[in-house]
Amino acid sequence: FVVVAVDLRGAGSSDGVIDPMSAQEREDVADAVEWAAAQPWSDGNVVMLGVSYLAITQWGAASLAPPALRAICPWEGLSDPYRDLAYPGGVREVGFAKLWATGLKRSARLGSDLVGTWRNHPLRDDYWAGLAPDLTDITVPMLVCASFSDHTLHSRGSFRGFAQARSRHARLFTHRGGKWAAFYSEHAKAEQLAFFRDVLDGGADAEAGDAAATGGSTGHTVRLEVREDRATVVEVREEHEWPLARTDWQTLHLTAPGRLDREPPASTGSVTFAAQDRAAVFTWTVQRDVELTGPMVARLFVEVAGSDDANLFVGVEKWRGGRFVGFEGAQGYGNDRVTTGFARVALRALDPERSTPIQPVPACIHPEPVRPGEVVAVDVELLPSATLFRVGEQLRLVVAGRWLAPRNPLFGSFPTRYESSPKGTSITLHWGPDRDAHLLVPVIARASGRAHTVHPTNETRRP
C-alpha cells in the first residue's frame, strides 16, 4: 500500500477556503481519489481508511462513485451533520461543536463563522440537507465501524451509513471501547487488512452482478461485541444483519412514579419535575439474564408549563447493587449510560419517509409549540447498544430537561454539552390506559453454551 494523506481545500498546505462537509469538499475528495489512481506509483486501485473526519469524507466521496475507488473503511464517522452533531433530535449541541469549530478557525481558512451559521439554522433546512450525502448512492464494498461508545458524535451516522448504503459487500464492526484504542488495536488492523485484501484481490466486488462468477464473497456481516460494564466483554460473535432479525421487541410500560412494568398501566398517573435541575426515573428489575442489543425507543406523553417548548434528554442506565454501572462514552467519558436519546418537544413531528417503529426520526422542519395544558406524544430514538443485564440488576429510564452528564471538565462528559430547556420550565410525564408511555427494548435470546470469540485486549471477560 501507498498511503496518501490529503490536506483538504483551505487546510494545511492546500489553497482556498474550507467549507466543512460541503458538496464542494465531497467533489475535492473524489478528485483526490482519481489523482492518486493516475500516479506512476499506483496500480489504479484506491481504498479509503480513517477515523472521525477522515471517515466523514469517505461517505461523501463514495456517494459520488469515483471510478478508481474500490472500497471504504469509515471508522466511526457521522453522516448527517444536523442529526448526528449539531442538533440531534432538534436539540442544539453547544460544547463539542463550538470547540471543534474554534480549533478549525485557528488551523484552517474558514470562509464563514461556522458557529454562527449553525446557530442561525436551528431547523433541518436546505443548508443542512446539502451537507448530508446521499448514502444510497454508495455501492463500493464497506467495512464500517459503528461503536456503542460514541453516541454524542459518530454512532448514529455510522449505523445509518451501514443501513442505507447499497453495497452488496458490507461489514459492520461494533465495539464499546475507546475510539482510537479500538482503531489501532491488533484485531482491528487485522480486520482492515483482510477486508482490503479481499476487495483488491477480486473477492468482494460490490458491482459484480454475479459474485460466484468472480469467485468472491458478498453479503452483510456484523462483528458484535456485547458488554455488561465498561471493562467486561461478555461475548464477541458473528451476526448477519443489523438490527438482528431475531430481536424480540418488548415493551416496558410506565405504570407508577418510579416504576417500569411488563404489563400496561391500569390507571392514569403523572410525575412533574423542574426541567433544569430535576429528572424523572423509572426502574425495572431484571428477573433473568437478558441481552439488550439494538436501538431502543421511548414513547412519552409530555406536558410543558412555564414555556411552550422543552428539550428532553432520555437515558437508559444499568444499576447493580444500588450503584450506577458506567460504560465508555465519547471523548473518553468513562461514566456513560447504556444509551441516550434527544428530543425537542416542539420538533416532535416525525419524518414519515425515514421513520420506522424502531427508529423514529424527527423531521425538524416545522416547530409546533405546546399549548398550556396540552399533552403531546413524543417518540425518542435511543441509540444502539449491546448490553447484558444480569438477574437482579436494574434498568433505569431517566428523563430530564437538561443534559444528563455533569459539566465538570474532570468527571463530566467534557466538552460535549447541550442546550437546556428554557428557565422556569417544568415537565410533566403522563401515563395510563389511553396514554401508553413506554420503553421499547430489543431482547435477544442467548443460546446456552454458545462459543465465545474474544480478542486480546486489556479488558476482562466473563462467560
Short mmCIF file of C-alpha atoms in Angstrom, two decimals:
data_model
loop_
_atom_site.label_atom_id
_atom_site.label_comp_id
_atom_site.label_asym_id
_atom_site.label_seq_id
_atom_site.Cartn_x
_atom_site.Cartn_y
_atom_site.Cartn_z
CA PHE A 1 0.00 0.00 0.00
CA VAL A 2 0.99 3.60 -0.66
CA VAL A 3 -0.60 5.89 1.93
CA VAL A 4 -1.79 9.30 0.75
CA ALA A 5 -2.79 11.94 3.33
CA VAL A 6 -4.63 14.88 1.78
CA ASP A 7 -4.79 18.47 3.03
CA LEU A 8 -8.34 19.47 2.15
CA ARG A 9 -9.15 22.74 0.44
CA GLY A 10 -8.36 25.58 2.86
CA ALA A 11 -6.36 23.41 5.28
CA GLY A 12 -2.67 22.71 5.72
CA SER A 13 -0.73 23.41 2.52
CA SER A 14 -3.76 23.46 0.22
CA ASP A 15 -5.06 26.71 -1.21
CA GLY A 16 -8.59 28.03 -0.99
CA VAL A 17 -11.20 28.30 1.76
CA ILE A 18 -12.58 25.35 3.69
CA ASP A 19 -16.30 24.65 3.71
CA PRO A 20 -16.61 21.65 6.05
CA MET A 21 -18.66 18.65 4.87
CA SER A 22 -19.92 20.58 1.82
CA ALA A 23 -20.69 19.32 -1.67
CA GLN A 24 -17.50 21.05 -2.84
CA GLU A 25 -15.46 19.09 -0.32
CA ARG A 26 -17.04 15.83 -1.47
CA GLU A 27 -16.01 16.63 -5.03
CA ASP A 28 -12.48 17.55 -3.90
CA VAL A 29 -12.02 14.20 -2.15
CA ALA A 30 -13.36 12.31 -5.18
CA ASP A 31 -10.89 14.25 -7.34
CA ALA A 32 -8.07 13.26 -4.98
CA VAL A 33 -9.03 9.60 -5.38
CA GLU A 34 -8.78 9.88 -9.16
CA TRP A 35 -5.48 11.80 -8.91
CA ALA A 36 -3.97 9.06 -6.73
CA ALA A 37 -5.10 6.37 -9.16
CA ALA A 38 -3.31 8.13 -12.05
CA GLN A 39 0.11 8.43 -10.37
CA PRO A 40 3.02 6.31 -11.69
CA TRP A 41 3.38 4.55 -8.33
CA SER A 42 -0.29 3.49 -8.36
CA ASP A 43 -1.91 0.42 -9.91
CA GLY A 44 -5.15 2.40 -10.26
CA ASN A 45 -6.91 0.90 -7.25
CA VAL A 46 -7.72 3.25 -4.34
CA VAL A 47 -9.24 2.45 -0.96
CA MET A 48 -10.01 4.86 1.90
CA LEU A 49 -9.48 4.44 5.63
CA GLY A 50 -9.75 6.77 8.61
CA VAL A 51 -11.45 7.82 11.84
CA SER A 52 -13.81 10.74 12.55
CA TYR A 53 -13.44 13.44 9.89
CA LEU A 54 -11.41 11.01 7.77
CA ALA A 55 -14.49 8.78 7.89
CA ILE A 56 -16.97 11.59 7.20
CA THR A 57 -15.15 12.43 3.95
CA GLN A 58 -15.46 8.80 2.85
CA TRP A 59 -19.26 8.88 2.95
CA GLY A 60 -19.17 11.98 0.74
CA ALA A 61 -16.60 10.77 -1.77
CA ALA A 62 -18.12 7.29 -2.10
CA SER A 63 -21.56 8.80 -2.80
CA LEU A 64 -20.04 10.35 -5.96
CA ALA A 65 -18.66 6.96 -7.12
CA PRO A 66 -15.21 7.96 -8.41
CA PRO A 67 -14.20 5.13 -10.80
CA ALA A 68 -10.91 4.31 -9.05
CA LEU A 69 -12.45 3.89 -5.60
CA ARG A 70 -12.57 0.18 -4.75
CA ALA A 71 -13.63 0.22 -1.06
CA ILE A 72 -14.05 2.41 2.00
CA CYS A 73 -13.49 1.88 5.71
CA PRO A 74 -15.24 4.75 7.54
CA TRP A 75 -14.18 4.03 11.13
CA GLU A 76 -16.74 5.96 13.19
CA GLY A 77 -17.91 8.89 11.14
CA LEU A 78 -21.16 10.86 11.24
CA SER A 79 -23.13 11.05 8.01
CA ASP A 80 -25.71 13.80 8.73
CA PRO A 81 -24.19 16.84 10.50
CA TYR A 82 -27.56 18.15 11.68
CA ARG A 83 -28.90 14.93 13.19
CA ASP A 84 -25.59 13.50 14.39
CA LEU A 85 -23.68 16.52 15.70
CA ALA A 86 -25.26 19.96 15.72
CA TYR A 87 -28.95 19.26 16.53
CA PRO A 88 -29.66 15.62 17.49
CA GLY A 89 -33.41 15.32 17.93
CA GLY A 90 -33.56 19.06 17.27
CA VAL A 91 -31.58 19.83 20.46
CA ARG A 92 -28.65 22.17 19.91
CA GLU A 93 -25.17 20.94 20.87
CA VAL A 94 -23.19 23.81 22.43
CA GLY A 95 -19.97 22.16 23.65
CA PHE A 96 -18.00 19.95 21.30
CA ALA A 97 -19.28 21.67 18.14
CA LYS A 98 -18.12 25.07 19.39
CA LEU A 99 -14.72 23.75 20.48
CA TRP A 100 -14.19 21.95 17.17
CA ALA A 101 -15.22 24.98 15.10
CA THR A 102 -12.94 27.25 17.13
CA GLY A 103 -10.00 24.91 16.58
CA LEU A 104 -10.78 24.71 12.87
CA LYS A 105 -10.82 28.51 12.64
CA ARG A 106 -7.31 28.63 14.09
CA SER A 107 -5.84 25.89 11.90
CA ALA A 108 -7.62 26.41 8.56
CA ARG A 109 -9.07 29.19 6.40
CA LEU A 110 -12.79 29.30 7.06
CA GLY A 111 -14.94 31.36 4.76
CA SER A 112 -17.65 31.97 7.37
CA ASP A 113 -18.43 31.91 11.08
CA LEU A 114 -19.27 28.23 11.44
CA VAL A 115 -20.73 28.52 14.97
CA GLY A 116 -22.86 31.49 13.95
CA THR A 117 -24.04 29.76 10.78
CA TRP A 118 -25.09 26.64 12.71
CA ARG A 119 -26.83 28.74 15.36
CA ASN A 120 -28.79 30.58 12.66
CA HIS A 121 -30.04 27.32 11.15
CA PRO A 122 -31.88 25.56 14.03
CA LEU A 123 -34.09 23.58 11.63
CA ARG A 124 -33.02 20.95 9.12
CA ASP A 125 -33.36 23.24 6.12
CA ASP A 126 -31.67 23.22 2.72
CA TYR A 127 -28.36 24.26 4.28
CA TRP A 128 -28.19 21.10 6.40
CA ALA A 129 -29.61 18.87 3.68
CA GLY A 130 -26.75 19.98 1.46
CA LEU A 131 -24.19 18.74 3.99
CA ALA A 132 -25.57 15.18 4.09
CA PRO A 133 -24.51 12.95 1.17
CA ASP A 134 -26.99 10.55 -0.35
CA LEU A 135 -25.89 7.29 1.25
CA THR A 136 -28.00 5.22 -1.14
CA ASP A 137 -25.56 6.23 -3.90
CA ILE A 138 -22.77 4.26 -2.20
CA THR A 139 -22.16 0.86 -3.83
CA VAL A 140 -18.49 0.08 -3.16
CA PRO A 141 -17.59 -2.54 -0.52
CA MET A 142 -17.53 -1.15 3.01
CA LEU A 143 -16.04 -2.01 6.38
CA VAL A 144 -17.94 0.28 8.75
CA CYS A 145 -17.03 0.75 12.39
CA ALA A 146 -20.03 1.87 14.45
CA SER A 147 -19.32 1.96 18.15
CA PHE A 148 -21.71 1.88 21.10
CA SER A 149 -19.50 4.41 22.88
CA ASP A 150 -19.67 7.48 20.62
CA HIS A 151 -23.38 8.29 20.99
CA THR A 152 -22.88 12.06 21.07
CA LEU A 153 -20.89 12.17 17.86
CA HIS A 154 -20.44 9.34 15.35
CA SER A 155 -22.54 6.31 16.38
CA ARG A 156 -25.85 7.30 14.79
CA GLY A 157 -24.28 8.29 11.47
CA SER A 158 -22.17 5.14 11.26
CA PHE A 159 -25.12 2.80 11.78
CA ARG A 160 -27.13 4.88 9.29
CA GLY A 161 -24.40 4.55 6.68
CA PHE A 162 -24.26 0.79 7.05
CA ALA A 163 -28.05 0.52 6.79
CA GLN A 164 -28.65 2.88 3.87
CA ALA A 165 -25.71 2.28 1.54
CA ARG A 166 -26.38 -0.16 -1.31
CA SER A 167 -23.08 -2.02 -1.05
CA ARG A 168 -23.52 -5.72 -1.74
CA HIS A 169 -20.45 -6.45 0.37
CA ALA A 170 -20.52 -4.67 3.74
CA ARG A 171 -19.21 -5.49 7.19
CA LEU A 172 -20.16 -3.77 10.45
CA PHE A 173 -17.57 -3.71 13.24
CA THR A 174 -19.01 -2.79 16.65
CA HIS A 175 -17.28 -2.20 19.97
CA ARG A 176 -17.72 -0.27 23.23
CA GLY A 177 -14.14 0.80 23.89
CA GLY A 178 -12.25 3.98 23.17
CA LYS A 179 -12.41 5.21 19.59
CA TRP A 180 -8.69 5.46 18.89
CA ALA A 181 -7.72 2.47 21.04
CA ALA A 182 -10.10 0.28 19.04
CA PHE A 183 -8.88 1.62 15.68
CA TYR A 184 -5.21 0.92 16.44
CA SER A 185 -5.78 -2.46 18.13
CA GLU A 186 -4.25 -5.54 16.52
CA HIS A 187 -7.57 -7.25 15.82
CA ALA A 188 -8.98 -4.11 14.20
CA LYS A 189 -5.90 -3.77 11.99
CA ALA A 190 -6.26 -7.42 11.03
CA GLU A 191 -9.92 -6.79 10.07
CA GLN A 192 -8.97 -3.77 7.99
CA LEU A 193 -6.17 -5.51 6.11
CA ALA A 194 -8.19 -8.67 5.49
CA PHE A 195 -11.08 -6.60 4.15
CA PHE A 196 -8.95 -4.52 1.78
CA ARG A 197 -7.01 -7.52 0.51
CA ASP A 198 -10.25 -9.40 -0.16
CA VAL A 199 -11.55 -6.46 -2.18
CA LEU A 200 -8.35 -5.79 -4.08
CA ASP A 201 -7.85 -9.48 -4.89
CA GLY A 202 -11.31 -9.54 -6.50
CA GLY A 203 -13.08 -11.35 -3.68
CA ALA A 204 -15.66 -8.65 -2.93
CA ASP A 205 -16.87 -6.76 -5.97
CA ALA A 206 -19.97 -4.79 -4.97
CA GLU A 207 -20.83 -4.03 -8.58
CA ALA A 208 -20.36 -7.56 -9.94
CA GLY A 209 -23.74 -8.93 -10.92
CA ASP A 210 -22.76 -12.50 -10.03
CA ALA A 211 -20.49 -12.96 -7.05
CA ALA A 212 -19.97 -16.61 -7.90
CA ALA A 213 -18.57 -15.67 -11.30
CA THR A 214 -15.78 -13.71 -9.61
CA GLY A 215 -15.15 -16.38 -7.00
CA GLY A 216 -15.76 -13.69 -4.43
CA SER A 217 -17.69 -13.00 -1.26
CA THR A 218 -20.72 -10.76 -0.90
CA GLY A 219 -23.31 -10.05 1.73
CA HIS A 220 -23.54 -8.29 5.06
CA THR A 221 -21.78 -9.44 8.21
CA VAL A 222 -21.54 -7.99 11.71
CA ARG A 223 -18.86 -8.26 14.36
CA LEU A 224 -20.96 -7.82 17.51
CA GLU A 225 -19.40 -7.01 20.88
CA VAL A 226 -21.60 -7.41 23.98
CA ARG A 227 -20.58 -5.94 27.35
CA GLU A 228 -22.00 -5.94 30.86
CA ASP A 229 -19.97 -2.98 32.12
CA ARG A 230 -17.21 -0.71 30.94
CA ALA A 231 -14.39 -3.25 31.37
CA THR A 232 -16.17 -6.57 30.83
CA VAL A 233 -16.71 -8.03 27.37
CA VAL A 234 -19.22 -10.85 27.65
CA GLU A 235 -19.03 -12.04 24.09
CA VAL A 236 -17.81 -11.20 20.61
CA ARG A 237 -19.77 -13.06 17.93
CA GLU A 238 -20.68 -13.01 14.27
CA GLU A 239 -24.10 -11.87 13.04
CA HIS A 240 -25.51 -11.32 9.55
CA GLU A 241 -27.64 -8.18 9.75
CA TRP A 242 -28.40 -5.07 11.79
CA PRO A 243 -30.64 -4.82 13.73
CA LEU A 244 -30.73 -8.54 14.44
CA ALA A 245 -33.63 -10.26 12.68
CA ARG A 246 -34.39 -12.47 15.69
CA THR A 247 -34.93 -9.48 18.01
CA ASP A 248 -37.87 -9.86 20.39
CA TRP A 249 -39.11 -6.29 20.75
CA GLN A 250 -40.59 -5.99 24.24
CA THR A 251 -42.35 -3.10 25.94
CA LEU A 252 -41.69 -1.77 29.44
CA HIS A 253 -44.56 0.46 30.49
CA LEU A 254 -44.60 3.48 32.80
CA THR A 255 -47.18 2.43 35.39
CA ALA A 256 -46.41 4.47 38.51
CA PRO A 257 -43.84 7.01 39.72
CA GLY A 258 -40.50 5.23 39.62
CA ARG A 259 -41.78 2.00 38.02
CA LEU A 260 -41.46 0.20 34.71
CA ASP A 261 -43.60 -2.93 34.24
CA ARG A 262 -44.16 -5.56 31.59
CA GLU A 263 -47.93 -5.08 31.90
CA PRO A 264 -49.58 -1.82 30.75
CA PRO A 265 -50.98 0.58 33.38
CA ALA A 266 -54.47 0.00 34.74
CA SER A 267 -54.90 3.61 35.88
CA THR A 268 -53.66 7.08 34.99
CA GLY A 269 -50.73 8.79 36.65
CA SER A 270 -48.15 11.51 36.21
CA VAL A 271 -44.93 12.94 37.59
CA THR A 272 -43.71 16.54 37.37
CA PHE A 273 -40.15 17.85 37.63
CA ALA A 274 -38.25 21.09 37.11
CA ALA A 275 -36.66 20.86 33.69
CA GLN A 276 -33.27 22.38 34.50
CA ASP A 277 -32.35 20.66 37.77
CA ARG A 278 -34.52 17.57 38.30
CA ALA A 279 -35.41 14.36 36.45
CA ALA A 280 -37.94 11.52 36.44
CA VAL A 281 -36.64 7.99 36.99
CA PHE A 282 -38.42 4.69 36.26
CA THR A 283 -36.92 1.32 37.21
CA TRP A 284 -37.27 -2.28 36.05
CA THR A 285 -35.58 -5.12 37.94
CA VAL A 286 -34.29 -7.88 35.68
CA GLN A 287 -35.76 -11.29 36.58
CA ARG A 288 -33.31 -13.32 34.46
CA ASP A 289 -30.19 -12.64 32.45
CA VAL A 290 -31.22 -10.64 29.40
CA GLU A 291 -29.26 -9.26 26.46
CA LEU A 292 -30.47 -5.96 25.02
CA THR A 293 -28.88 -5.45 21.60
CA GLY A 294 -30.12 -2.83 19.17
CA PRO A 295 -31.77 0.60 19.31
CA MET A 296 -34.48 1.49 21.83
CA VAL A 297 -37.45 3.85 21.63
CA ALA A 298 -39.11 5.84 24.41
CA ARG A 299 -42.69 6.95 23.84
CA LEU A 300 -43.53 9.74 26.29
CA PHE A 301 -46.66 11.82 26.86
CA VAL A 302 -45.43 15.27 27.76
CA GLU A 303 -46.98 18.40 29.24
CA VAL A 304 -44.91 21.59 29.47
CA ALA A 305 -45.51 24.51 31.87
CA GLY A 306 -43.70 27.83 32.02
CA SER A 307 -42.80 27.66 28.34
CA ASP A 308 -44.15 26.42 25.01
CA ASP A 309 -41.19 24.09 24.42
CA ALA A 310 -38.67 21.85 26.21
CA ASN A 311 -35.63 19.74 25.41
CA LEU A 312 -35.85 16.12 26.51
CA PHE A 313 -32.79 14.07 27.42
CA VAL A 314 -33.62 10.39 27.82
CA GLY A 315 -31.15 7.84 29.13
CA VAL A 316 -31.17 4.13 29.88
CA GLU A 317 -28.88 3.22 32.76
CA LYS A 318 -27.72 0.00 34.36
CA TRP A 319 -27.58 -0.33 38.17
CA ARG A 320 -26.07 -3.16 40.18
CA GLY A 321 -26.41 -3.48 43.95
CA GLY A 322 -27.64 0.10 44.25
CA ARG A 323 -24.69 1.52 42.28
CA PHE A 324 -24.54 3.02 38.81
CA VAL A 325 -22.71 0.88 36.22
CA GLY A 326 -20.74 3.07 33.81
CA PHE A 327 -19.68 2.46 30.22
CA GLU A 328 -17.18 4.04 27.84
CA GLY A 329 -18.55 7.17 26.17
CA ALA A 330 -17.45 9.81 23.67
CA GLN A 331 -14.20 11.72 24.18
CA GLY A 332 -13.06 9.30 26.90
CA TYR A 333 -16.04 9.86 29.21
CA GLY A 334 -15.96 6.77 31.43
CA ASN A 335 -19.36 7.01 33.16
CA ASP A 336 -21.67 6.88 30.19
CA ARG A 337 -25.12 5.29 30.26
CA VAL A 338 -26.17 2.24 28.25
CA THR A 339 -27.80 4.52 25.68
CA THR A 340 -29.07 8.08 25.24
CA GLY A 341 -31.70 9.92 23.21
CA PHE A 342 -32.63 13.54 22.49
CA ALA A 343 -35.86 15.29 21.54
CA ARG A 344 -37.00 18.89 21.27
CA VAL A 345 -40.71 18.78 22.09
CA ALA A 346 -41.68 21.46 19.55
CA LEU A 347 -39.92 19.41 16.84
CA ARG A 348 -41.63 16.12 17.74
CA ALA A 349 -43.21 15.60 14.31
CA LEU A 350 -41.60 12.61 12.61
CA ASP A 351 -40.29 12.27 9.08
CA PRO A 352 -42.72 9.71 7.59
CA GLU A 353 -40.24 8.58 4.92
CA ARG A 354 -37.34 7.93 7.28
CA SER A 355 -39.08 6.78 10.47
CA THR A 356 -39.80 3.18 11.46
CA PRO A 357 -41.35 1.73 14.63
CA ILE A 358 -37.85 1.01 15.98
CA GLN A 359 -36.24 4.23 14.74
CA PRO A 360 -38.29 7.44 14.95
CA VAL A 361 -36.62 10.26 13.00
CA PRO A 362 -37.91 13.77 13.73
CA ALA A 363 -38.29 15.90 10.62
CA CYS A 364 -37.11 19.06 12.43
CA ILE A 365 -38.69 21.32 9.81
CA HIS A 366 -41.78 22.97 11.32
CA PRO A 367 -41.88 23.78 15.07
CA GLU A 368 -45.14 23.01 16.86
CA PRO A 369 -45.13 24.86 20.22
CA VAL A 370 -47.03 23.20 23.07
CA ARG A 371 -50.14 24.97 24.31
CA PRO A 372 -50.84 25.37 28.05
CA GLY A 373 -52.38 22.18 29.42
CA GLU A 374 -51.77 20.26 26.19
CA VAL A 375 -50.33 16.75 26.44
CA VAL A 376 -48.37 15.62 23.37
CA ALA A 377 -46.81 12.29 22.39
CA VAL A 378 -43.06 12.39 21.82
CA ASP A 379 -41.14 9.44 20.36
CA VAL A 380 -37.46 9.47 21.31
CA GLU A 381 -34.84 7.43 19.47
CA LEU A 382 -32.23 5.90 21.79
CA LEU A 383 -29.04 4.90 20.03
CA PRO A 384 -27.89 1.30 19.54
CA SER A 385 -26.16 -0.61 22.30
CA ALA A 386 -25.33 -4.23 23.17
CA THR A 387 -25.54 -4.90 26.90
CA LEU A 388 -26.07 -7.95 29.10
CA PHE A 389 -28.19 -7.36 32.22
CA ARG A 390 -27.74 -9.99 34.94
CA VAL A 391 -30.60 -11.23 37.09
CA GLY A 392 -31.26 -8.82 39.95
CA GLU A 393 -29.72 -5.82 38.16
CA GLN A 394 -31.85 -2.80 37.32
CA LEU A 395 -32.62 -0.94 34.13
CA ARG A 396 -33.41 2.71 34.82
CA LEU A 397 -35.14 5.04 32.39
CA VAL A 398 -34.15 8.65 33.12
CA VAL A 399 -35.97 11.64 31.61
CA ALA A 400 -34.68 15.18 32.15
CA GLY A 401 -34.87 18.63 30.62
CA ARG A 402 -31.10 19.16 30.64
CA TRP A 403 -28.01 17.17 29.66
CA LEU A 404 -27.58 14.11 31.86
CA ALA A 405 -23.83 14.43 32.48
CA PRO A 406 -22.07 16.87 34.85
CA ARG A 407 -20.45 19.95 33.32
CA ASN A 408 -17.28 19.39 35.35
CA PRO A 409 -14.31 19.05 32.90
CA LEU A 410 -12.65 16.38 35.08
CA PHE A 411 -15.51 13.92 35.62
CA GLY A 412 -18.16 15.19 33.21
CA SER A 413 -18.58 14.49 29.50
CA PHE A 414 -16.44 17.49 28.53
CA PRO A 415 -16.60 19.05 26.00
CA THR A 416 -20.00 17.61 24.99
CA ARG A 417 -22.86 19.80 26.19
CA TYR A 418 -26.41 20.57 25.02
CA GLU A 419 -28.81 23.47 25.33
CA SER A 420 -31.14 23.02 28.31
CA SER A 421 -34.89 23.64 28.42
CA PRO A 422 -35.90 27.28 28.98
CA LYS A 423 -35.54 28.59 32.52
CA GLY A 424 -38.63 28.21 34.67
CA THR A 425 -39.93 25.29 32.62
CA SER A 426 -41.47 22.25 34.29
CA ILE A 427 -42.19 18.95 32.56
CA THR A 428 -45.00 16.53 33.41
CA LEU A 429 -44.95 12.95 32.13
CA HIS A 430 -48.34 11.24 31.86
CA TRP A 431 -49.33 7.57 31.55
CA GLY A 432 -52.49 5.49 31.62
CA PRO A 433 -54.68 3.13 29.57
CA ASP A 434 -55.14 5.77 26.88
CA ARG A 435 -51.56 7.10 27.14
CA ASP A 436 -49.28 4.11 26.85
CA ALA A 437 -45.96 5.66 27.79
CA HIS A 438 -43.26 3.01 27.45
CA LEU A 439 -39.73 1.99 26.59
CA LEU A 440 -39.31 -0.41 23.65
CA VAL A 441 -36.31 -2.69 24.24
CA PRO A 442 -34.54 -5.20 21.92
CA VAL A 443 -34.34 -8.58 23.69
CA ILE A 444 -32.00 -11.16 22.17
CA ALA A 445 -32.28 -14.84 23.11
CA ARG A 446 -28.91 -16.18 24.18
CA ALA A 447 -28.00 -19.78 23.37
CA SER A 448 -26.62 -21.65 26.36
CA GLY A 449 -23.12 -22.91 25.82
CA ARG A 450 -22.54 -20.52 22.91
CA ALA A 451 -18.89 -20.45 21.92
CA HIS A 452 -17.34 -17.09 22.77
CA THR A 453 -14.91 -15.43 20.37
CA VAL A 454 -12.80 -12.84 22.16
CA HIS A 455 -9.81 -10.83 21.04
CA PRO A 456 -6.75 -9.93 23.12
CA THR A 457 -7.28 -6.60 24.89
CA ASN A 458 -6.75 -5.22 28.36
CA GLU A 459 -10.41 -5.72 29.19
CA THR A 460 -11.80 -8.51 31.35
CA ARG A 461 -14.40 -11.01 30.28
CA ARG A 462 -16.98 -13.13 32.00
CA PRO A 463 -18.79 -16.09 30.41
#
